[in-house]
Amino acid sequence: MREIGLYIHIPFCKQKCAYCDFVSFEGRNTERDEYIAALVGELESWHNPLKDYQVQTVFFGGGTPSLLSIPQLDFILEGIHRYFKLKASPEITIEANPGTLDKEKLTYYRQSGINRLSIGLQAWQDELLRTLGRIHTRKEFLENYYAARDAGFENISVDLMFGLPNQCFQDWKETLQQVLYLKPDHISTYSLKVEEGTPFDRLYEQGKLILPDEELERAMYHYTITVLAQHDYRHYEISNFALNGKESIHNKIYWKNEEYIGIGVGSHSSFNKVRFSNTADINKYRELIESQKNPMVEQEKISIEEEMSETMFLGLRMMAGIDLDRFQRRYQVDAREKYEKQITDFIKQGLLTMAGDKLRLTQRGIDVSNRVFASFLPE
Ligand code: SF4
């Protein structure tokens, strides 16, 4: 039976962070039940197309999924179990923001099969958290983290950000060291990008957002790799580190360019050689589902050429690299021949390396990964 990943988008947040361009909305407490009813309606519409599939991972992302009440989340989980076949012991992740968790919710999560918690801390310093527009303090993070361990969570990921306005190297060092004391199972570290249309973008345009220069930002990243390796975290993807056996199975579906379905407003899917996305307008999303119409706004057939190129550059995001023999079995094409020029040039430049049938980025290659990835795009 074919396997698939399921992403469920919960677009509600207490307040919008200053850097965020995700499809998420502040407040809207009274609209949540209607949205969830629409979500379950969309799940139902996938019952038939996915009848020959087994769901291997479920990922509640956002937004802030941990804002949902227990009955709201229960309604969605019940829909998932009603309409899909789940693999034995699937990975089920929920994203949470500190300050939105309590003992009751965490106990419910565990009892309902949610076995992975991804907590967005971002920075250790309360002053930086305020700059980012986060709703929480580090104290709330710690309380929620310990409560999650007490509730029996054995797979906790912590999200962190570097390259932040007014963040110095010492701040980042302290963030990593404090988080390492807690020994989370997984750590994601993202470099801040100023996204168009966000409050940070406006400040940046006005020259009021003081960001670390590239040299400092790279030093933060290189320090991350070194210090996390010293603490037994495997650097398995450009921005992700995990203790043994705790890599994110759901995210690896994306990097291996395998099939996934996104449910909810603004979500993306890749299924049956077609890539598509839902409307990002929450009212329109609800109306479309209520009138039993498709919420999809864009779809694109993925040609074999595009699929191979995506498999190359997504696969190179993983530090283990691409298994070229597997690539050949999947497409009946030898990637060494097809991408000979790129592979040879980048190996010469020290940005890619080949060991056996594995092609991967070097440490230098990681710093210019976008240039390497772009070279695999179809002409
Ligand atoms: S909590 Fe996450 S989704 Fe919500 S505004 Fe902040 S960054 Fe965006």
Short mmCIF file of C-alpha atoms and ligand atoms in Angstrom, two decimals:
data_model
loop_
_atom_site.label_atom_id
_atom_site.label_comp_id
_atom_site.label_asym_id
_atom_site.label_seq_id
_atom_site.Cartn_x
_atom_site.Cartn_y
_atom_site.Cartn_z
CA MET A 1 0.00 0.00 0.00
CA ARG A 2 1.33 3.46 -0.89
CA GLU A 3 2.14 5.83 1.95
CA ILE A 4 1.37 9.51 2.32
CA GLY A 5 1.92 12.38 4.75
CA LEU A 6 -0.98 14.46 5.99
CA TYR A 7 -0.56 18.13 6.92
CA ILE A 8 -3.38 19.92 8.77
CA HIS A 9 -3.24 23.71 8.82
CA ILE A 10 -4.55 25.53 11.89
CA PRO A 11 -4.34 29.22 10.97
CA PHE A 12 -5.04 30.85 14.34
CA CYS A 13 -2.57 32.77 16.49
CA LYS A 14 -2.93 34.88 19.63
CA GLN A 15 -1.07 37.65 17.87
CA LYS A 16 0.89 37.93 14.68
CA CYS A 17 4.69 37.79 15.05
CA ALA A 18 6.55 40.65 13.39
CA TYR A 19 8.42 38.40 10.94
CA CYS A 20 5.63 36.02 9.98
CA ASP A 21 4.15 35.67 6.51
CA PHE A 22 2.44 32.32 7.11
CA VAL A 23 -1.28 31.99 6.51
CA SER A 24 -2.32 32.77 10.08
CA PHE A 25 -4.81 35.13 11.65
CA GLU A 26 -4.92 36.86 14.99
CA GLY A 27 -7.80 36.00 17.33
CA ARG A 28 -10.92 34.88 15.42
CA ASN A 29 -11.88 32.72 18.42
CA THR A 30 -15.52 32.63 17.41
CA GLU A 31 -14.79 31.34 13.91
CA ARG A 32 -12.72 28.37 14.96
CA ASP A 33 -15.56 25.83 15.18
CA GLU A 34 -16.74 26.67 11.65
CA TYR A 35 -13.20 26.41 10.32
CA ILE A 36 -12.73 23.02 11.95
CA ALA A 37 -16.02 21.78 10.53
CA ALA A 38 -14.74 22.84 7.08
CA LEU A 39 -11.42 21.07 7.70
CA VAL A 40 -13.23 17.85 8.49
CA GLY A 41 -15.35 18.39 5.37
CA GLU A 42 -12.14 18.61 3.36
CA LEU A 43 -10.79 15.46 5.04
CA GLU A 44 -13.95 13.64 3.97
CA SER A 45 -13.45 14.76 0.37
CA TRP A 46 -10.08 12.93 0.41
CA HIS A 47 -11.58 9.66 1.63
CA ASN A 48 -11.96 8.16 -1.83
CA PRO A 49 -8.80 9.48 -3.52
CA LEU A 50 -6.75 8.13 -0.59
CA LYS A 51 -8.47 4.78 -0.19
CA ASP A 52 -5.39 2.91 -1.44
CA TYR A 53 -3.05 4.88 0.79
CA GLN A 54 -1.83 4.54 4.31
CA VAL A 55 -1.15 7.74 6.27
CA GLN A 56 2.31 7.46 7.75
CA THR A 57 2.53 10.89 9.39
CA VAL A 58 0.13 13.60 10.52
CA PHE A 59 1.44 17.11 11.16
CA PHE A 60 -0.68 19.82 12.79
CA GLY A 61 1.03 23.05 11.75
CA GLY A 62 0.10 26.67 11.81
CA GLY A 63 -0.60 29.13 13.01
CA THR A 64 -0.73 27.80 16.53
CA PRO A 65 -2.47 24.40 16.64
CA SER A 66 -2.04 24.25 20.42
CA LEU A 67 -4.60 27.08 20.68
CA LEU A 68 -7.33 24.59 19.77
CA SER A 69 -9.49 23.30 22.60
CA ILE A 70 -9.53 19.58 23.34
CA PRO A 71 -12.98 19.04 21.71
CA GLN A 72 -11.85 20.94 18.59
CA LEU A 73 -8.72 18.86 18.16
CA ASP A 74 -10.63 15.71 19.01
CA PHE A 75 -13.12 16.45 16.25
CA ILE A 76 -10.30 16.66 13.68
CA LEU A 77 -8.54 13.53 14.93
CA GLU A 78 -11.79 11.63 14.84
CA GLY A 79 -12.23 12.77 11.20
CA ILE A 80 -8.72 11.58 10.34
CA HIS A 81 -9.41 8.13 11.83
CA ARG A 82 -12.83 7.97 10.18
CA TYR A 83 -11.69 8.81 6.65
CA PHE A 84 -8.17 7.38 6.42
CA LYS A 85 -6.19 4.26 7.13
CA LEU A 86 -3.33 5.11 9.43
CA LYS A 87 -0.10 3.16 9.53
CA ALA A 88 0.65 1.33 12.79
CA SER A 89 2.22 3.88 15.19
CA PRO A 90 2.19 6.86 12.83
CA GLU A 91 4.23 9.92 13.72
CA ILE A 92 1.69 12.55 14.82
CA THR A 93 3.16 16.00 15.48
CA ILE A 94 1.53 19.11 16.85
CA GLU A 95 3.15 22.53 16.78
CA ALA A 96 2.76 24.50 20.00
CA ASN A 97 3.61 27.93 21.26
CA PRO A 98 4.76 28.35 24.85
CA GLY A 99 1.98 29.72 27.02
CA THR A 100 -0.75 27.77 25.18
CA LEU A 101 -0.18 24.36 26.77
CA ASP A 102 -1.40 22.95 30.06
CA LYS A 103 -1.44 19.58 31.78
CA GLU A 104 -4.94 18.74 30.57
CA LYS A 105 -4.14 19.42 26.91
CA LEU A 106 -0.83 17.59 27.05
CA THR A 107 -2.43 14.54 28.65
CA TYR A 108 -5.11 14.57 25.98
CA TYR A 109 -2.47 14.82 23.23
CA ARG A 110 -0.69 11.74 24.55
CA GLN A 111 -3.89 9.75 25.01
CA SER A 112 -5.05 10.57 21.50
CA GLY A 113 -1.85 9.30 19.86
CA ILE A 114 -0.01 12.60 19.34
CA ASN A 115 3.57 11.51 19.94
CA ARG A 116 5.66 14.47 18.80
CA LEU A 117 5.54 18.03 20.07
CA SER A 118 7.23 20.89 18.25
CA ILE A 119 7.59 23.93 20.50
CA GLY A 120 8.45 27.35 19.06
CA LEU A 121 10.85 28.97 21.51
CA GLN A 122 12.88 30.98 18.93
CA ALA A 123 15.13 32.81 21.42
CA TRP A 124 16.13 32.48 25.05
CA GLN A 125 16.17 36.22 25.82
CA ASP A 126 12.80 37.78 26.69
CA GLU A 127 13.90 41.04 25.09
CA LEU A 128 14.46 39.29 21.75
CA LEU A 129 11.13 37.49 22.11
CA ARG A 130 9.44 40.88 22.51
CA THR A 131 11.24 42.23 19.42
CA LEU A 132 9.95 39.25 17.45
CA GLY A 133 6.41 39.88 18.69
CA ARG A 134 6.23 36.47 20.34
CA ILE A 135 3.46 35.93 22.90
CA HIS A 136 5.59 34.18 25.50
CA THR A 137 8.54 34.45 27.82
CA ARG A 138 11.28 31.87 28.30
CA LYS A 139 9.74 31.05 31.70
CA GLU A 140 6.53 29.98 30.00
CA PHE A 141 8.55 27.93 27.56
CA LEU A 142 10.30 26.13 30.42
CA GLU A 143 7.02 25.47 32.25
CA ASN A 144 5.45 24.04 29.09
CA TYR A 145 8.55 22.01 28.23
CA TYR A 146 8.69 20.34 31.65
CA ALA A 147 4.93 19.78 31.62
CA ALA A 148 5.27 18.02 28.26
CA ARG A 149 8.00 15.74 29.61
CA ASP A 150 5.82 15.03 32.68
CA ALA A 151 2.92 14.15 30.38
CA GLY A 152 5.14 11.50 28.79
CA PHE A 153 6.34 13.17 25.60
CA GLU A 154 9.49 11.39 24.45
CA ASN A 155 9.86 13.29 21.20
CA ILE A 156 10.04 17.06 21.63
CA SER A 157 11.43 19.43 19.05
CA VAL A 158 12.41 23.01 19.82
CA ASP A 159 12.38 25.67 17.08
CA LEU A 160 15.00 28.42 17.31
CA MET A 161 15.89 31.42 15.18
CA PHE A 162 19.18 33.22 14.61
CA GLY A 163 20.23 36.31 12.65
CA LEU A 164 17.66 38.32 14.63
CA PRO A 165 17.57 42.10 15.02
CA ASN A 166 19.89 43.19 17.85
CA GLN A 167 20.99 39.59 18.47
CA CYS A 168 24.67 39.22 19.27
CA PHE A 169 26.75 36.04 19.09
CA GLN A 170 26.61 35.66 22.87
CA ASP A 171 22.77 35.70 22.78
CA TRP A 172 22.74 32.85 20.28
CA LYS A 173 25.35 30.91 22.22
CA GLU A 174 23.28 31.28 25.38
CA THR A 175 20.10 30.20 23.55
CA LEU A 176 21.74 27.00 22.33
CA GLN A 177 23.43 26.24 25.64
CA GLN A 178 20.25 26.71 27.66
CA VAL A 179 18.24 24.57 25.27
CA LEU A 180 20.95 21.89 25.33
CA TYR A 181 20.59 21.61 29.12
CA LEU A 182 17.03 20.41 28.46
CA LYS A 183 18.16 17.80 25.92
CA PRO A 184 15.20 18.05 23.52
CA ASP A 185 15.04 15.21 21.01
CA HIS A 186 15.15 17.49 18.01
CA ILE A 187 16.25 21.08 17.34
CA SER A 188 15.38 23.21 14.30
CA THR A 189 17.37 26.40 13.76
CA TYR A 190 16.22 28.90 11.15
CA SER A 191 17.96 32.00 9.97
CA LEU A 192 15.58 34.97 9.96
CA LYS A 193 14.40 36.05 6.52
CA VAL A 194 12.69 39.38 6.15
CA GLU A 195 9.52 38.46 4.30
CA GLU A 196 7.62 40.90 2.14
CA GLY A 197 4.63 42.62 3.70
CA THR A 198 5.58 41.85 7.33
CA PRO A 199 6.18 44.53 10.00
CA PHE A 200 9.88 43.58 9.88
CA ASP A 201 9.88 44.29 6.15
CA ARG A 202 8.48 47.79 6.74
CA LEU A 203 11.08 48.48 9.45
CA TYR A 204 13.81 47.17 7.18
CA GLU A 205 12.72 49.46 4.36
CA GLN A 206 12.86 52.39 6.78
CA GLY A 207 16.36 51.38 7.89
CA LYS A 208 15.12 50.65 11.40
CA LEU A 209 15.79 46.92 11.53
CA ILE A 210 19.38 46.27 12.53
CA LEU A 211 20.28 42.75 11.50
CA PRO A 212 23.55 40.88 12.09
CA ASP A 213 25.79 41.09 9.02
CA GLU A 214 26.32 37.99 6.88
CA GLU A 215 29.62 37.12 8.53
CA LEU A 216 28.04 37.07 11.99
CA GLU A 217 24.96 35.21 10.76
CA ARG A 218 27.18 32.50 9.20
CA ALA A 219 29.31 32.34 12.37
CA MET A 220 26.12 31.65 14.34
CA TYR A 221 25.17 28.86 11.96
CA HIS A 222 28.63 27.26 11.99
CA TYR A 223 28.73 27.43 15.77
CA THR A 224 25.34 25.68 15.84
CA ILE A 225 26.64 22.77 13.77
CA THR A 226 29.72 22.38 15.96
CA VAL A 227 28.06 22.64 19.34
CA LEU A 228 25.09 20.43 18.50
CA ALA A 229 27.41 17.74 17.11
CA GLN A 230 29.33 17.83 20.41
CA HIS A 231 26.04 17.03 22.14
CA ASP A 232 25.18 14.06 19.89
CA TYR A 233 22.73 15.83 17.61
CA ARG A 234 22.96 14.59 14.07
CA HIS A 235 22.85 17.39 11.53
CA TYR A 236 20.47 15.65 9.14
CA GLU A 237 19.07 18.57 7.15
CA ILE A 238 20.35 22.10 6.55
CA SER A 239 18.30 23.53 9.45
CA ASN A 240 17.54 20.39 11.47
CA PHE A 241 19.34 18.37 14.12
CA ALA A 242 18.17 15.25 15.93
CA LEU A 243 19.21 12.76 18.56
CA ASN A 244 19.45 9.19 17.36
CA GLY A 245 16.16 7.99 15.84
CA LYS A 246 14.37 11.33 16.36
CA GLU A 247 14.51 12.81 12.86
CA SER A 248 11.20 14.22 11.66
CA ILE A 249 9.59 11.54 9.50
CA HIS A 250 7.01 14.02 8.21
CA ASN A 251 9.53 16.59 7.02
CA LYS A 252 11.59 13.88 5.36
CA ILE A 253 8.57 13.20 3.13
CA TYR A 254 9.01 16.73 1.72
CA TRP A 255 12.77 16.40 1.28
CA LYS A 256 12.44 13.00 -0.37
CA ASN A 257 9.89 14.54 -2.74
CA GLU A 258 7.22 12.03 -1.80
CA GLU A 259 3.47 12.51 -1.73
CA TYR A 260 1.63 14.59 0.88
CA ILE A 261 -1.75 16.20 1.23
CA GLY A 262 -2.27 19.57 2.92
CA ILE A 263 -5.68 20.15 4.47
CA GLY A 264 -6.89 23.63 5.38
CA VAL A 265 -6.61 27.21 4.26
CA GLY A 266 -3.47 28.02 2.25
CA SER A 267 -2.10 24.48 2.49
CA HIS A 268 -0.05 22.79 -0.24
CA SER A 269 -0.14 19.27 -1.60
CA SER A 270 1.84 17.07 -3.92
CA PHE A 271 -0.19 14.09 -5.07
CA ASN A 272 -0.34 11.90 -8.12
CA LYS A 273 2.19 14.03 -10.05
CA VAL A 274 0.20 17.22 -9.41
CA ARG A 275 1.15 20.05 -7.08
CA PHE A 276 -1.67 22.22 -5.79
CA SER A 277 -2.62 24.70 -3.09
CA ASN A 278 -5.78 25.78 -1.33
CA THR A 279 -7.08 29.32 -1.20
CA ALA A 280 -5.40 31.47 1.48
CA ASP A 281 -8.67 33.31 2.13
CA ILE A 282 -10.25 31.73 5.19
CA ASN A 283 -13.81 32.89 4.45
CA LYS A 284 -13.58 31.69 0.89
CA TYR A 285 -12.14 28.38 2.09
CA ARG A 286 -15.11 27.81 4.38
CA GLU A 287 -17.64 28.85 1.74
CA LEU A 288 -16.13 26.54 -0.87
CA ILE A 289 -16.11 23.53 1.45
CA GLU A 290 -19.63 24.29 2.73
CA SER A 291 -20.92 24.33 -0.84
CA GLN A 292 -18.97 21.09 -1.51
CA LYS A 293 -16.59 22.79 -3.94
CA ASN A 294 -12.87 22.31 -4.23
CA PRO A 295 -10.84 24.88 -2.20
CA MET A 296 -7.92 24.47 -4.59
CA VAL A 297 -6.78 27.67 -6.32
CA GLU A 298 -3.65 26.61 -8.12
CA GLN A 299 -2.58 23.37 -9.60
CA GLU A 300 0.31 22.36 -11.72
CA LYS A 301 1.10 19.06 -13.34
CA ILE A 302 4.60 17.99 -12.39
CA SER A 303 6.51 16.81 -15.44
CA ILE A 304 9.02 14.04 -15.00
CA GLU A 305 11.77 16.57 -15.73
CA GLU A 306 10.59 18.80 -12.87
CA GLU A 307 10.12 15.90 -10.53
CA MET A 308 13.68 14.69 -11.08
CA SER A 309 15.08 18.17 -10.58
CA GLU A 310 13.07 18.61 -7.34
CA THR A 311 14.20 15.22 -6.10
CA MET A 312 17.78 16.39 -6.64
CA PHE A 313 17.64 19.74 -4.89
CA LEU A 314 15.26 18.72 -2.12
CA GLY A 315 17.33 15.60 -1.48
CA LEU A 316 20.51 17.67 -1.27
CA ARG A 317 18.96 19.51 1.69
CA MET A 318 19.56 16.31 3.67
CA MET A 319 23.09 15.91 4.93
CA ALA A 320 23.07 12.20 4.01
CA GLY A 321 22.59 13.43 0.46
CA ILE A 322 20.94 11.78 -2.50
CA ASP A 323 21.14 8.10 -3.05
CA LEU A 324 21.86 8.05 -6.79
CA ASP A 325 21.14 4.33 -7.17
CA ARG A 326 17.73 4.88 -5.61
CA PHE A 327 17.22 7.82 -7.98
CA GLN A 328 17.98 5.50 -10.89
CA ARG A 329 15.50 2.88 -9.66
CA ARG A 330 12.85 5.56 -9.22
CA TYR A 331 13.23 7.23 -12.64
CA GLN A 332 15.26 4.78 -14.74
CA VAL A 333 17.63 7.67 -15.31
CA ASP A 334 21.25 7.91 -14.20
CA ALA A 335 21.56 11.24 -12.35
CA ARG A 336 25.36 11.09 -12.74
CA GLU A 337 24.89 11.38 -16.50
CA LYS A 338 21.85 13.63 -16.54
CA TYR A 339 23.39 16.22 -14.21
CA GLU A 340 27.00 15.49 -15.11
CA LYS A 341 27.98 19.13 -15.67
CA GLN A 342 26.55 20.46 -12.39
CA ILE A 343 27.89 17.53 -10.38
CA THR A 344 31.40 17.74 -11.87
CA ASP A 345 31.61 21.55 -11.53
CA PHE A 346 30.43 21.63 -7.95
CA ILE A 347 32.66 18.74 -6.90
CA LYS A 348 35.61 20.66 -8.41
CA GLN A 349 34.58 23.77 -6.50
CA GLY A 350 34.34 21.78 -3.26
CA LEU A 351 30.59 22.38 -2.86
CA LEU A 352 29.41 18.81 -3.52
CA THR A 353 31.02 15.51 -2.69
CA MET A 354 30.36 11.97 -3.85
CA ALA A 355 30.95 8.91 -1.71
CA GLY A 356 29.82 5.63 -3.24
CA ASP A 357 26.33 6.20 -4.56
CA LYS A 358 25.70 9.23 -2.28
CA LEU A 359 25.94 12.79 -3.54
CA ARG A 360 25.85 15.44 -0.86
CA LEU A 361 26.66 19.05 -0.02
CA THR A 362 29.97 19.81 1.67
CA GLN A 363 30.10 22.21 4.62
CA ARG A 364 31.10 24.96 2.17
CA GLY A 365 28.32 23.89 -0.14
CA ILE A 366 25.72 24.40 2.61
CA ASP A 367 26.59 28.12 2.75
CA VAL A 368 25.85 28.56 -0.96
CA SER A 369 23.20 25.85 -1.18
CA ASN A 370 20.73 28.05 -3.08
CA ARG A 371 23.24 28.42 -5.91
CA VAL A 372 23.76 24.65 -6.00
CA PHE A 373 20.01 23.94 -5.89
CA ALA A 374 19.25 26.43 -8.66
CA SER A 375 21.62 24.63 -11.00
CA PHE A 376 19.34 21.57 -10.93
CA LEU A 377 16.26 23.47 -12.04
CA PRO A 378 15.00 22.52 -15.50
CA GLU A 379 16.10 24.98 -18.20
S1 SF4 B 1 3.07 31.98 16.11
FE1 SF4 B 1 3.95 31.16 14.23
S2 SF4 B 1 2.32 31.25 12.71
FE2 SF4 B 1 1.67 32.52 14.45
S3 SF4 B 1 2.28 34.56 13.85
FE3 SF4 B 1 3.96 33.71 15.06
S4 SF4 B 1 5.35 32.75 13.57
FE4 SF4 B 1 3.39 33.15 12.55
#
